[in-house]
mmCIF file of C-alpha atoms in Angstrom:
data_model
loop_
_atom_site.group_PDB
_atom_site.id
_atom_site.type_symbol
_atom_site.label_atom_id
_atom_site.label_comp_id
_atom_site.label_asym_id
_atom_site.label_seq_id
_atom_site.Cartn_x
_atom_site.Cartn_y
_atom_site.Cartn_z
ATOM 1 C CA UNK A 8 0.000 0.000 0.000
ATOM 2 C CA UNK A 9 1.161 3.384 -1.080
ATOM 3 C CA UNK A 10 0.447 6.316 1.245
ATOM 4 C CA UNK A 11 1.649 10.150 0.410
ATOM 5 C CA UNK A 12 4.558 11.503 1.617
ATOM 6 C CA UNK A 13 2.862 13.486 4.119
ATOM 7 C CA UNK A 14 1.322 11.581 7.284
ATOM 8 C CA UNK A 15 -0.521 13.860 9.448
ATOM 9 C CA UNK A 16 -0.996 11.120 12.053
ATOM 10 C CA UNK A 17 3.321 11.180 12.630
ATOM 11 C CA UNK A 18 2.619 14.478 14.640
ATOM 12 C CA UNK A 19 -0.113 12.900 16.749
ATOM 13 C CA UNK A 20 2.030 10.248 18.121
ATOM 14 C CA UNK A 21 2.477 11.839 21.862
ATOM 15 C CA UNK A 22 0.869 14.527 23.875
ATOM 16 C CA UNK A 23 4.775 16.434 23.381
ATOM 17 C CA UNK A 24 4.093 16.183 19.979
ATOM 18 C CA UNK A 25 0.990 17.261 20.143
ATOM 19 C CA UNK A 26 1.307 20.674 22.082
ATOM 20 C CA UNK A 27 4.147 21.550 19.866
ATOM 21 C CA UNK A 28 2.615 21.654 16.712
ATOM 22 C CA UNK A 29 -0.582 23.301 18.142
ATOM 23 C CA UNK A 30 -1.637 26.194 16.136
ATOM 24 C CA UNK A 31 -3.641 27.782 18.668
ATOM 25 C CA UNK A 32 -2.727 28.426 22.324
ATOM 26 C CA UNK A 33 -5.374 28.867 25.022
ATOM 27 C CA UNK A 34 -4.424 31.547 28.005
ATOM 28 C CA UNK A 35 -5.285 32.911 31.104
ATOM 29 C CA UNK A 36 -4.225 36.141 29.833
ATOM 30 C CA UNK A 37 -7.212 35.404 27.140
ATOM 31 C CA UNK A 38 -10.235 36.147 29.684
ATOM 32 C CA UNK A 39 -12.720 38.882 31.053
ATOM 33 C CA UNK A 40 -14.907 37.441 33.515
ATOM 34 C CA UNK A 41 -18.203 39.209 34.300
ATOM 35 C CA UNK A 42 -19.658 40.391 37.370
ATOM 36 C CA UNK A 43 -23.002 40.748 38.754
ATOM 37 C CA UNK A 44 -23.219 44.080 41.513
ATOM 38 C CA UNK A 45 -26.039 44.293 43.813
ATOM 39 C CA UNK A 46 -27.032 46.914 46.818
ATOM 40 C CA UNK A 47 -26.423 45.531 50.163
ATOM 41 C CA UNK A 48 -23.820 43.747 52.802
ATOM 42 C CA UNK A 49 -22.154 39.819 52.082
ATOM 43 C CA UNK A 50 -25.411 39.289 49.513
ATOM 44 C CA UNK A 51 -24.601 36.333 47.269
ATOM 45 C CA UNK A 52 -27.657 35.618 45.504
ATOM 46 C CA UNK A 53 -27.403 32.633 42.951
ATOM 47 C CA UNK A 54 -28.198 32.953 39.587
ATOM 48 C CA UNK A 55 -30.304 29.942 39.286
ATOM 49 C CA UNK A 56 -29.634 29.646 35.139
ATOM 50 C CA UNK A 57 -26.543 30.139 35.141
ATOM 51 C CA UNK A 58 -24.990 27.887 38.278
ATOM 52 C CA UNK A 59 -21.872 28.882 39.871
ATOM 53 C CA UNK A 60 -22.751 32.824 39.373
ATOM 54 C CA UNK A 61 -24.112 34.965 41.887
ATOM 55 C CA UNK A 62 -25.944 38.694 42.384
ATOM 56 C CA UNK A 63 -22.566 39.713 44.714
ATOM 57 C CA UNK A 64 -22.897 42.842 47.041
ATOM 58 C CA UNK A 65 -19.614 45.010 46.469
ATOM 59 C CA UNK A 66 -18.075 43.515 49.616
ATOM 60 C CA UNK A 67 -18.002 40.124 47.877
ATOM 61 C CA UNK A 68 -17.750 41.200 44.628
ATOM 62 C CA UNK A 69 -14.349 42.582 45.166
ATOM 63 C CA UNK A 70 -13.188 39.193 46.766
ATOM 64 C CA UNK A 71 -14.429 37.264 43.906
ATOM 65 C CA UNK A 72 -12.328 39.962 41.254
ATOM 66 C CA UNK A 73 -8.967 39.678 43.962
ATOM 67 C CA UNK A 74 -9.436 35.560 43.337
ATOM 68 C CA UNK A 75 -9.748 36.378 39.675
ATOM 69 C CA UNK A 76 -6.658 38.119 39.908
ATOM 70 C CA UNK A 77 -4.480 36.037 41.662
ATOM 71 C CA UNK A 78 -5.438 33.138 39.172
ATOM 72 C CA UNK A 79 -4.059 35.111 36.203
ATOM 73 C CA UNK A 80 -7.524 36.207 34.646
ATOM 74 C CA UNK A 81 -6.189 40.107 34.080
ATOM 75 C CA UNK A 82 -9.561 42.111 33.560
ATOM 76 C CA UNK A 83 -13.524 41.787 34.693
ATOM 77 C CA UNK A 84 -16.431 43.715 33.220
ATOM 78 C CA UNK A 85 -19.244 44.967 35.822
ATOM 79 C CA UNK A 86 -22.924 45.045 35.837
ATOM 80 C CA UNK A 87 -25.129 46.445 37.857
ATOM 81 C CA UNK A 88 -28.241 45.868 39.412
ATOM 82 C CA UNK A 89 -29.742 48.795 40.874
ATOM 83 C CA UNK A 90 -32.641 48.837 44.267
ATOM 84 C CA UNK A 91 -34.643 51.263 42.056
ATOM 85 C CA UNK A 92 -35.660 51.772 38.520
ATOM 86 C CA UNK A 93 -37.151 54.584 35.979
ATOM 87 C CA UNK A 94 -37.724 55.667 32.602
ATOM 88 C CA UNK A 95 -34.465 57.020 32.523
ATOM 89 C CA UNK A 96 -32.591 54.422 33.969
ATOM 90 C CA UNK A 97 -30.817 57.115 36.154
ATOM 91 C CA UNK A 98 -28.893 55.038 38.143
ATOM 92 C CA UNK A 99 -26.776 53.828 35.214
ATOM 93 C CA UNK A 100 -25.474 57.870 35.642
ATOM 94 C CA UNK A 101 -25.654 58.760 39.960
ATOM 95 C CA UNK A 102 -22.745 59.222 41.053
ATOM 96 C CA UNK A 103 -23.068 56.611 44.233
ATOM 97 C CA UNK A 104 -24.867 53.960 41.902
ATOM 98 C CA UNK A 105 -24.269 50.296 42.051
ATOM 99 C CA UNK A 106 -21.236 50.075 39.473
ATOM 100 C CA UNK A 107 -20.040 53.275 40.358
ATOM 101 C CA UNK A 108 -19.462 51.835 43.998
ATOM 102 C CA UNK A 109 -18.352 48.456 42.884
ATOM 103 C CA UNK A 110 -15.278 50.300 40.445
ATOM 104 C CA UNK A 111 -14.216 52.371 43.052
ATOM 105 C CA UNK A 112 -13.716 49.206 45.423
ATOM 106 C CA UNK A 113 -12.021 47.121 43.151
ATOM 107 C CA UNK A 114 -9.773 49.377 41.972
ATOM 108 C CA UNK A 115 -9.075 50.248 45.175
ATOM 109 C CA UNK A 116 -8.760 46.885 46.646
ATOM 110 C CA UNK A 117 -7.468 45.105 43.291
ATOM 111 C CA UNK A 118 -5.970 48.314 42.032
ATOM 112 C CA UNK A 119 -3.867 45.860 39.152
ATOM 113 C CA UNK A 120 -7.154 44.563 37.522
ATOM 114 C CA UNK A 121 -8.834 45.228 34.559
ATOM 115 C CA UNK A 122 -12.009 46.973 35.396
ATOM 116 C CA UNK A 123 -14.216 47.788 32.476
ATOM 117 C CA UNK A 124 -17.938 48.867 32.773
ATOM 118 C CA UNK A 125 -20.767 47.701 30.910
ATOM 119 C CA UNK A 126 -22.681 51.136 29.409
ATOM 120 C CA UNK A 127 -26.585 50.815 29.022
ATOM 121 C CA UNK A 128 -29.564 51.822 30.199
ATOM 122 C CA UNK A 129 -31.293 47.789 30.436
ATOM 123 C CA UNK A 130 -30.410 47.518 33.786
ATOM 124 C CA UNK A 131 -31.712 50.514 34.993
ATOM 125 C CA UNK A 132 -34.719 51.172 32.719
ATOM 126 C CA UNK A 133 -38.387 50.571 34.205
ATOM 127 C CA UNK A 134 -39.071 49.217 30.620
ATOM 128 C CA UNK A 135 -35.962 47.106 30.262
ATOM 129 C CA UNK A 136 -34.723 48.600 27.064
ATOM 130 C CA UNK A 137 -31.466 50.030 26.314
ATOM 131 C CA UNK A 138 -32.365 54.066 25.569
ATOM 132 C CA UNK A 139 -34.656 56.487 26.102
ATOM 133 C CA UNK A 140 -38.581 54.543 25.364
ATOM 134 C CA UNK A 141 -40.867 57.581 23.223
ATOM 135 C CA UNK A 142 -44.580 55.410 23.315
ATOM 136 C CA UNK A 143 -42.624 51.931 22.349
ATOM 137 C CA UNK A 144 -40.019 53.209 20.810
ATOM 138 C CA UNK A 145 -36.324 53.431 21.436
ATOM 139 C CA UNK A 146 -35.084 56.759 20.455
ATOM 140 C CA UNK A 147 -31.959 56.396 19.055
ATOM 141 C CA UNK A 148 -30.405 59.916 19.145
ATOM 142 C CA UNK A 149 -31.651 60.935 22.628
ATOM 143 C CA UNK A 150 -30.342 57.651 24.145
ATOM 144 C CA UNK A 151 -26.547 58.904 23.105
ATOM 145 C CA UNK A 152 -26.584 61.415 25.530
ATOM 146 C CA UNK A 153 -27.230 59.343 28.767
ATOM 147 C CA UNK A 154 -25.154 56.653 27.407
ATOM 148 C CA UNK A 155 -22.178 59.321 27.345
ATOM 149 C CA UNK A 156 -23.430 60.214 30.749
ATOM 150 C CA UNK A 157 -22.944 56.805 32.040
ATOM 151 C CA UNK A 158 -19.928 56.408 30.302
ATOM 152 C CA UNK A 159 -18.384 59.586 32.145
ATOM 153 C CA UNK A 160 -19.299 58.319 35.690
ATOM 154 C CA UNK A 161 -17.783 55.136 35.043
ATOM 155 C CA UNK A 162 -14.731 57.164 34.268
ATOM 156 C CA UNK A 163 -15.047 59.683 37.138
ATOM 157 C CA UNK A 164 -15.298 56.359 39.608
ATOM 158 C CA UNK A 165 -12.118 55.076 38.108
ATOM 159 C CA UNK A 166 -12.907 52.503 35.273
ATOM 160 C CA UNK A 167 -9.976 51.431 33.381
ATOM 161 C CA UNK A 168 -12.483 50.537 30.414
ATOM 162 C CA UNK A 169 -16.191 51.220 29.332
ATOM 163 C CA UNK A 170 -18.140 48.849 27.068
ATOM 164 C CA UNK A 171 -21.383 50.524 25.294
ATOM 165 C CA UNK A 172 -23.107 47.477 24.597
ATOM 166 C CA UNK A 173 -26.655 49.255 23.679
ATOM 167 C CA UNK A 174 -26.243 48.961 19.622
ATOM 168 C CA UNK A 175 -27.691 52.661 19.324
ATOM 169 C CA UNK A 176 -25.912 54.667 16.154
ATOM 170 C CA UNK A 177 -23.291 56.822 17.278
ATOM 171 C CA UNK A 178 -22.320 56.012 20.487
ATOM 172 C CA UNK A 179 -19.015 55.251 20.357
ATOM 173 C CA UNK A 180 -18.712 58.571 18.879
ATOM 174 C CA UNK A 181 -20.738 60.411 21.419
ATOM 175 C CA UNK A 182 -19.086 58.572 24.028
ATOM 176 C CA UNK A 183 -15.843 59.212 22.668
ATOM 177 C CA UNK A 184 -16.441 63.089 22.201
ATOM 178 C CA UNK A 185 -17.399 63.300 26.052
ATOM 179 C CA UNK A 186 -14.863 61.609 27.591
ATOM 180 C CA UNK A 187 -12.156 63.209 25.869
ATOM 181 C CA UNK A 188 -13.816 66.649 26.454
ATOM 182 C CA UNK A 189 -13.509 65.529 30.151
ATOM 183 C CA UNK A 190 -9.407 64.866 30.276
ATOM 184 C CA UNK A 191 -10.053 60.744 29.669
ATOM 185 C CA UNK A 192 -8.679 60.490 26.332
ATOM 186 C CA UNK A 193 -6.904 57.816 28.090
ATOM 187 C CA UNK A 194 -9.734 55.501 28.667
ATOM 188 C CA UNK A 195 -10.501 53.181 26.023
ATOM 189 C CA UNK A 196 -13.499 52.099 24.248
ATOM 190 C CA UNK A 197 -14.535 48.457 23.804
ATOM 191 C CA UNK A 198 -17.256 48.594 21.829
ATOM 192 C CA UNK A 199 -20.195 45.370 21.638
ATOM 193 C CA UNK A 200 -19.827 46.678 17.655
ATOM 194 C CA UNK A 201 -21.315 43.395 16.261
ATOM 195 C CA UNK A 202 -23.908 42.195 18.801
ATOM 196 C CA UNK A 203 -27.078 40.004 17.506
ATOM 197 C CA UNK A 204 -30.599 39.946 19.289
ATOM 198 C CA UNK A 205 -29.874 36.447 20.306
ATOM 199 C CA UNK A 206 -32.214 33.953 21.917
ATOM 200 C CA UNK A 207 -28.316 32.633 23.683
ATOM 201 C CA UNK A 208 -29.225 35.577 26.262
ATOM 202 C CA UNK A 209 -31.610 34.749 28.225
ATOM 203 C CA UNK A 210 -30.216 33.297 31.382
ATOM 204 C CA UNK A 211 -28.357 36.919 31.420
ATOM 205 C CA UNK A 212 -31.936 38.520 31.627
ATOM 206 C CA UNK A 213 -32.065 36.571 35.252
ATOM 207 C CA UNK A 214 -28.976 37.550 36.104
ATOM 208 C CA UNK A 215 -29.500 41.195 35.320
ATOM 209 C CA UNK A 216 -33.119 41.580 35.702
ATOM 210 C CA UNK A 217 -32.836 42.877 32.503
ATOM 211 C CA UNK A 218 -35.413 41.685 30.407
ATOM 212 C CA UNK A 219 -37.694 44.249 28.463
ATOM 213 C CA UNK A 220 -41.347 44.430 29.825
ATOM 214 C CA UNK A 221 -42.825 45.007 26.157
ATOM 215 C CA UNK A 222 -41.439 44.360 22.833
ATOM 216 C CA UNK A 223 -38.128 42.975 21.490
ATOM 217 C CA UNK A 224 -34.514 44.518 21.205
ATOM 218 C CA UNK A 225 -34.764 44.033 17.501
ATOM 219 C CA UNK A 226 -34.946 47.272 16.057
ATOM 220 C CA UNK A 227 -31.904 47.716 17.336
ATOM 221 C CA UNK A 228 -29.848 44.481 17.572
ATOM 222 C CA UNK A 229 -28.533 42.571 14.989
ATOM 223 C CA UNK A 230 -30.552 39.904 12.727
ATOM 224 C CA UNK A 231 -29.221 37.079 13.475
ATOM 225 C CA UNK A 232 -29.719 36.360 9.843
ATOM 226 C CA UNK A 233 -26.800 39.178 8.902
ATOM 227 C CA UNK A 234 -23.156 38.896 8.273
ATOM 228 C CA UNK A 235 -22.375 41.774 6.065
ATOM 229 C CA UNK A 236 -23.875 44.114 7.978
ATOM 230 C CA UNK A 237 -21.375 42.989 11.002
ATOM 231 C CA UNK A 238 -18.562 44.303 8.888
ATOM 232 C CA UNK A 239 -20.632 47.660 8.141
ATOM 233 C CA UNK A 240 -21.044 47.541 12.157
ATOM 234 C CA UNK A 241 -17.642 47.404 12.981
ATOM 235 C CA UNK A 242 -16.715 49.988 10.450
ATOM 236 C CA UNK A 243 -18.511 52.626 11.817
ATOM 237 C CA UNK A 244 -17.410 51.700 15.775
ATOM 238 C CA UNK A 245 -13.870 51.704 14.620
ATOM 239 C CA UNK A 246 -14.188 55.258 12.710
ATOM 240 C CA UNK A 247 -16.038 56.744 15.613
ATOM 241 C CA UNK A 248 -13.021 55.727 18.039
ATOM 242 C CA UNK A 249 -13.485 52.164 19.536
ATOM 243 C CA UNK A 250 -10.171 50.505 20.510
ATOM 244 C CA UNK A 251 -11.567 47.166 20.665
ATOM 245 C CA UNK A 252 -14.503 45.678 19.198
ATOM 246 C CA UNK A 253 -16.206 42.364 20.438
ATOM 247 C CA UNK A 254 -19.212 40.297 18.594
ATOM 248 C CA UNK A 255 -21.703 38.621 20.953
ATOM 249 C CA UNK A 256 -22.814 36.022 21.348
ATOM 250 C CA UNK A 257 -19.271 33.948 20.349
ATOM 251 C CA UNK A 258 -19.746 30.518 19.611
ATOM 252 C CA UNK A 259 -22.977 30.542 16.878
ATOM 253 C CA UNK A 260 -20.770 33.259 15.413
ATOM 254 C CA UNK A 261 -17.407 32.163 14.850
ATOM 255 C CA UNK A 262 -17.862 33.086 11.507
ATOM 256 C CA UNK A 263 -18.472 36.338 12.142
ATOM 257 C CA UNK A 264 -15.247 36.649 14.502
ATOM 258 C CA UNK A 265 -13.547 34.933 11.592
ATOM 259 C CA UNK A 266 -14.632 37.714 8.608
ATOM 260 C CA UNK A 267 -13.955 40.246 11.378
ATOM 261 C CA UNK A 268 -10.717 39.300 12.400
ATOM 262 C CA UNK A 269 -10.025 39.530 8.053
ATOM 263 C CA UNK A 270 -10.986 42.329 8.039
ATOM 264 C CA UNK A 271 -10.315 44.795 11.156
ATOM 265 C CA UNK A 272 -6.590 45.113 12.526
ATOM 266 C CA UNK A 273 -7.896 46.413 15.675
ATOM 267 C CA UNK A 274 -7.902 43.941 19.089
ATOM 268 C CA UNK A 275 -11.123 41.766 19.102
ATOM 269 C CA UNK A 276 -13.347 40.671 21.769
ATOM 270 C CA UNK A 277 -16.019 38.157 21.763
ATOM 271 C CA UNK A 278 -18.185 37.319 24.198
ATOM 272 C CA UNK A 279 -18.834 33.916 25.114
ATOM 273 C CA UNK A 280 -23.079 34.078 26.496
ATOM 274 C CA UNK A 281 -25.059 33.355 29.705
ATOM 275 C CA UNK A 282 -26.920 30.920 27.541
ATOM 276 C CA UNK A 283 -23.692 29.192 26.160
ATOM 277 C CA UNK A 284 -22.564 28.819 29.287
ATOM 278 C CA UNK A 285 -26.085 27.422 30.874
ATOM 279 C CA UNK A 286 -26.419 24.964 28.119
ATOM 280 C CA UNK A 287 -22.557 23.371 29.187
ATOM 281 C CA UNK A 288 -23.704 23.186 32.754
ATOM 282 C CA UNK A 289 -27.072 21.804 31.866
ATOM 283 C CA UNK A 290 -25.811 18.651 29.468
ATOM 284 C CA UNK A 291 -22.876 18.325 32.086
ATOM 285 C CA UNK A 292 -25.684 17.788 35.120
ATOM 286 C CA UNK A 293 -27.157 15.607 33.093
ATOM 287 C CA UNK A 294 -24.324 13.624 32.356
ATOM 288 C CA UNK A 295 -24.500 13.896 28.191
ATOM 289 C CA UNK A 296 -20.896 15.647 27.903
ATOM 290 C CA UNK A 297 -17.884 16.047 29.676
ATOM 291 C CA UNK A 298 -18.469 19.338 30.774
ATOM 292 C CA UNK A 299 -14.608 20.251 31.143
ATOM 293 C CA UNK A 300 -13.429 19.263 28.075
ATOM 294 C CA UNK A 301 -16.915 21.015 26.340
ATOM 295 C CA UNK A 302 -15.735 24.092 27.981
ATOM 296 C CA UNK A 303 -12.004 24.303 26.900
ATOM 297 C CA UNK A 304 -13.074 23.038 23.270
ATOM 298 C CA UNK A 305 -15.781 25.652 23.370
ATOM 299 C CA UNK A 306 -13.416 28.692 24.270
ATOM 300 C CA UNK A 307 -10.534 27.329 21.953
ATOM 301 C CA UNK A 308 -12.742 27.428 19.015
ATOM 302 C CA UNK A 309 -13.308 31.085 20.115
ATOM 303 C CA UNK A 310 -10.004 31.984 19.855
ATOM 304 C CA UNK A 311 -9.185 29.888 17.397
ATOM 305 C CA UNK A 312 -12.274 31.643 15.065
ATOM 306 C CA UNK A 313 -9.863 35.117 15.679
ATOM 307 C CA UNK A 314 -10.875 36.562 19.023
ATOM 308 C CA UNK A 315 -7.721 38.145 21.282
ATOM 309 C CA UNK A 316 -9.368 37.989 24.468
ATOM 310 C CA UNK A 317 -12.783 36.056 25.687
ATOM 311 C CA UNK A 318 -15.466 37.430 27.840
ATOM 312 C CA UNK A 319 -16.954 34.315 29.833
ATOM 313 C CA UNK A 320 -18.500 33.064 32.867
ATOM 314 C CA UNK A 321 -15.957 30.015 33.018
ATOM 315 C CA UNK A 322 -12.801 32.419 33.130
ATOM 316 C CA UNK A 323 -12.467 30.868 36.851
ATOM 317 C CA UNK A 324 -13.162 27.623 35.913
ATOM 318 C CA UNK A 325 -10.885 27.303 33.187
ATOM 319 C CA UNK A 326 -7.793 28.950 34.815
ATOM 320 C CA UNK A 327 -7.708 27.041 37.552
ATOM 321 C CA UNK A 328 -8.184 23.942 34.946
ATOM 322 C CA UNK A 329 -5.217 25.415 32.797
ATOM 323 C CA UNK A 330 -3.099 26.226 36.114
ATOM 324 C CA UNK A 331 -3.136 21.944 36.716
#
């Protein structure tokens, strides 16, 4: 029997072998891990859908991101869940409110981390959409100015990085303009430029009390349907100032991390969802998968699709697997 002269099967012989002709490398360094603030003293609410997650009060919050730190994972992103609500979704702007409080104790406590901000108005919203609600409708343009207001607070607390992940038109610009108006030309932008109105977000919704009491988010998130329009999407966030852009949800669009990472030179983010991280845990309770080995295959196809660093509920998980 003839066989060609190449045998891929020679470099497969022994795990040494193996991890030296690996093409893509997995790190610590890789990971964001988000962060769920609540009011109150040592609250640690679980997050039924999404197990292993928790509602943290600042107090714990900041021991959870000082853990994160000392197992490599360089960076978290905050959300916030505020004890009261409005049209406006004001508290996304006070000056004491929920992320505010839980920047300034990180970075104080954890002054070496990461800390970027998640800007919209979801959280804080009566309605549970992302801008300024006219009847049932999101008003584009006078959403940009509270997101910029946001945006500035989480500067003023200390945030090393702020995330608009709203989808409105403009907002990187508007965000940009006001921050560097406001001496933090230093703070960088990481912009949800390609994000889809995905079904993968609901266990998030939980987490955040987020979900929108009428209507969709699809007149202003992405078809799912769409992949040109991601490139048009990222376009625009990179000309208006973003210094990195991310696509959520990650894994049901590695293709779109792929034509992105063609395309834009800039660092890329994607975001690896609540709901494909509920659906690992699920099968693995069940006993269908190894949930481990789902996980690390799951984020290395992430980064493998193009993606520079990974936003994900398993950062934790998977350092301290990587760290064996």
């Amino acid at each position: 029997m003839l066989f060609p002269d190449y045998r891929p099967r020679r470099m497969r012989s022994s795990e040494a072998l193996r991890r030296m002709v690996r093409e893509t490398a997995l790190s610590v360094n890789d990971f964001i891990l988000p962060l769920f603030a609540i009011d109150g003293k040592a609250v640690k609410n679980p997050i039924e859908a999404m197990p292993g997650n928790y509602q943290l009060s600042v107090d714990n919050l900041v021991k959870v991101a000082r853990q994160a730190y000392g197992m490599g994972i360089p960076g978290v992103i905050l959300f916030g869940i505020p004890s009261k609500k409005d049209p406006l979704g004001t508290q996304a702007y006070a000056r004491d409110g929920i992320v505010q409080r839980a920047v300034k104790a990180v970075k104080d406590k954890v002054p070496e981390m990461v800390v970027i901000t998640d800007v919209c108005l979801c959280e804080y919203t009566d309605h549970g959409h992302c801008g300024f609600v006219d009847g049932h409708t999101v008003d584009n343009d006078a959403t940009l100015d509270l997101l910029a207001k946001a945006a500035l607070s989480h500067a003023n607390a200390g945030a090393d990085m702020v995330a608009p992940s709203d989808m409105m038109d403009g907002r990187v610009a508007e965000i940009r303009a006001v921050l560097d108006e406001n001496d933090y030309s230093r703070i960088p932008i990481m912009s949800y430029a390609a994000k889809y109105c995905s079904a993968y977000y609901g266990p998030f919704r939980e987490a955040a009390q987020s979900a929108p009491k009428f209507g969709d988010r699809r007149t202003y998130q992405m078809d799912p349907a769409n992949a040109r329009e991601a490139i048009r999407e990222v376009t625009m966030d990179v000309e208006e100032g973003a210094d990195i852009i991310m696509v959520k949800p990650a894994l049901a669009y590695l293709d779109i991390i792929c034509r992105i990472r063609d395309e834009v030179d800039l660092p890329l983010a994607a975001y690896n969802v609540s709901g494909e991280f509920s659906m690992i845990k699920a099968a693995e309770k069940m006993g269908w998968i190894d949930g481990q080995k789902v996980m690390m295959e799951t984020l290395t196809a992430i980064k493998r699709a193009g993606a520079d660093m990974i936003l994900t509920y398993f950062a934790m998980e998977a350092a301290a697997l990587m760290d064996r």
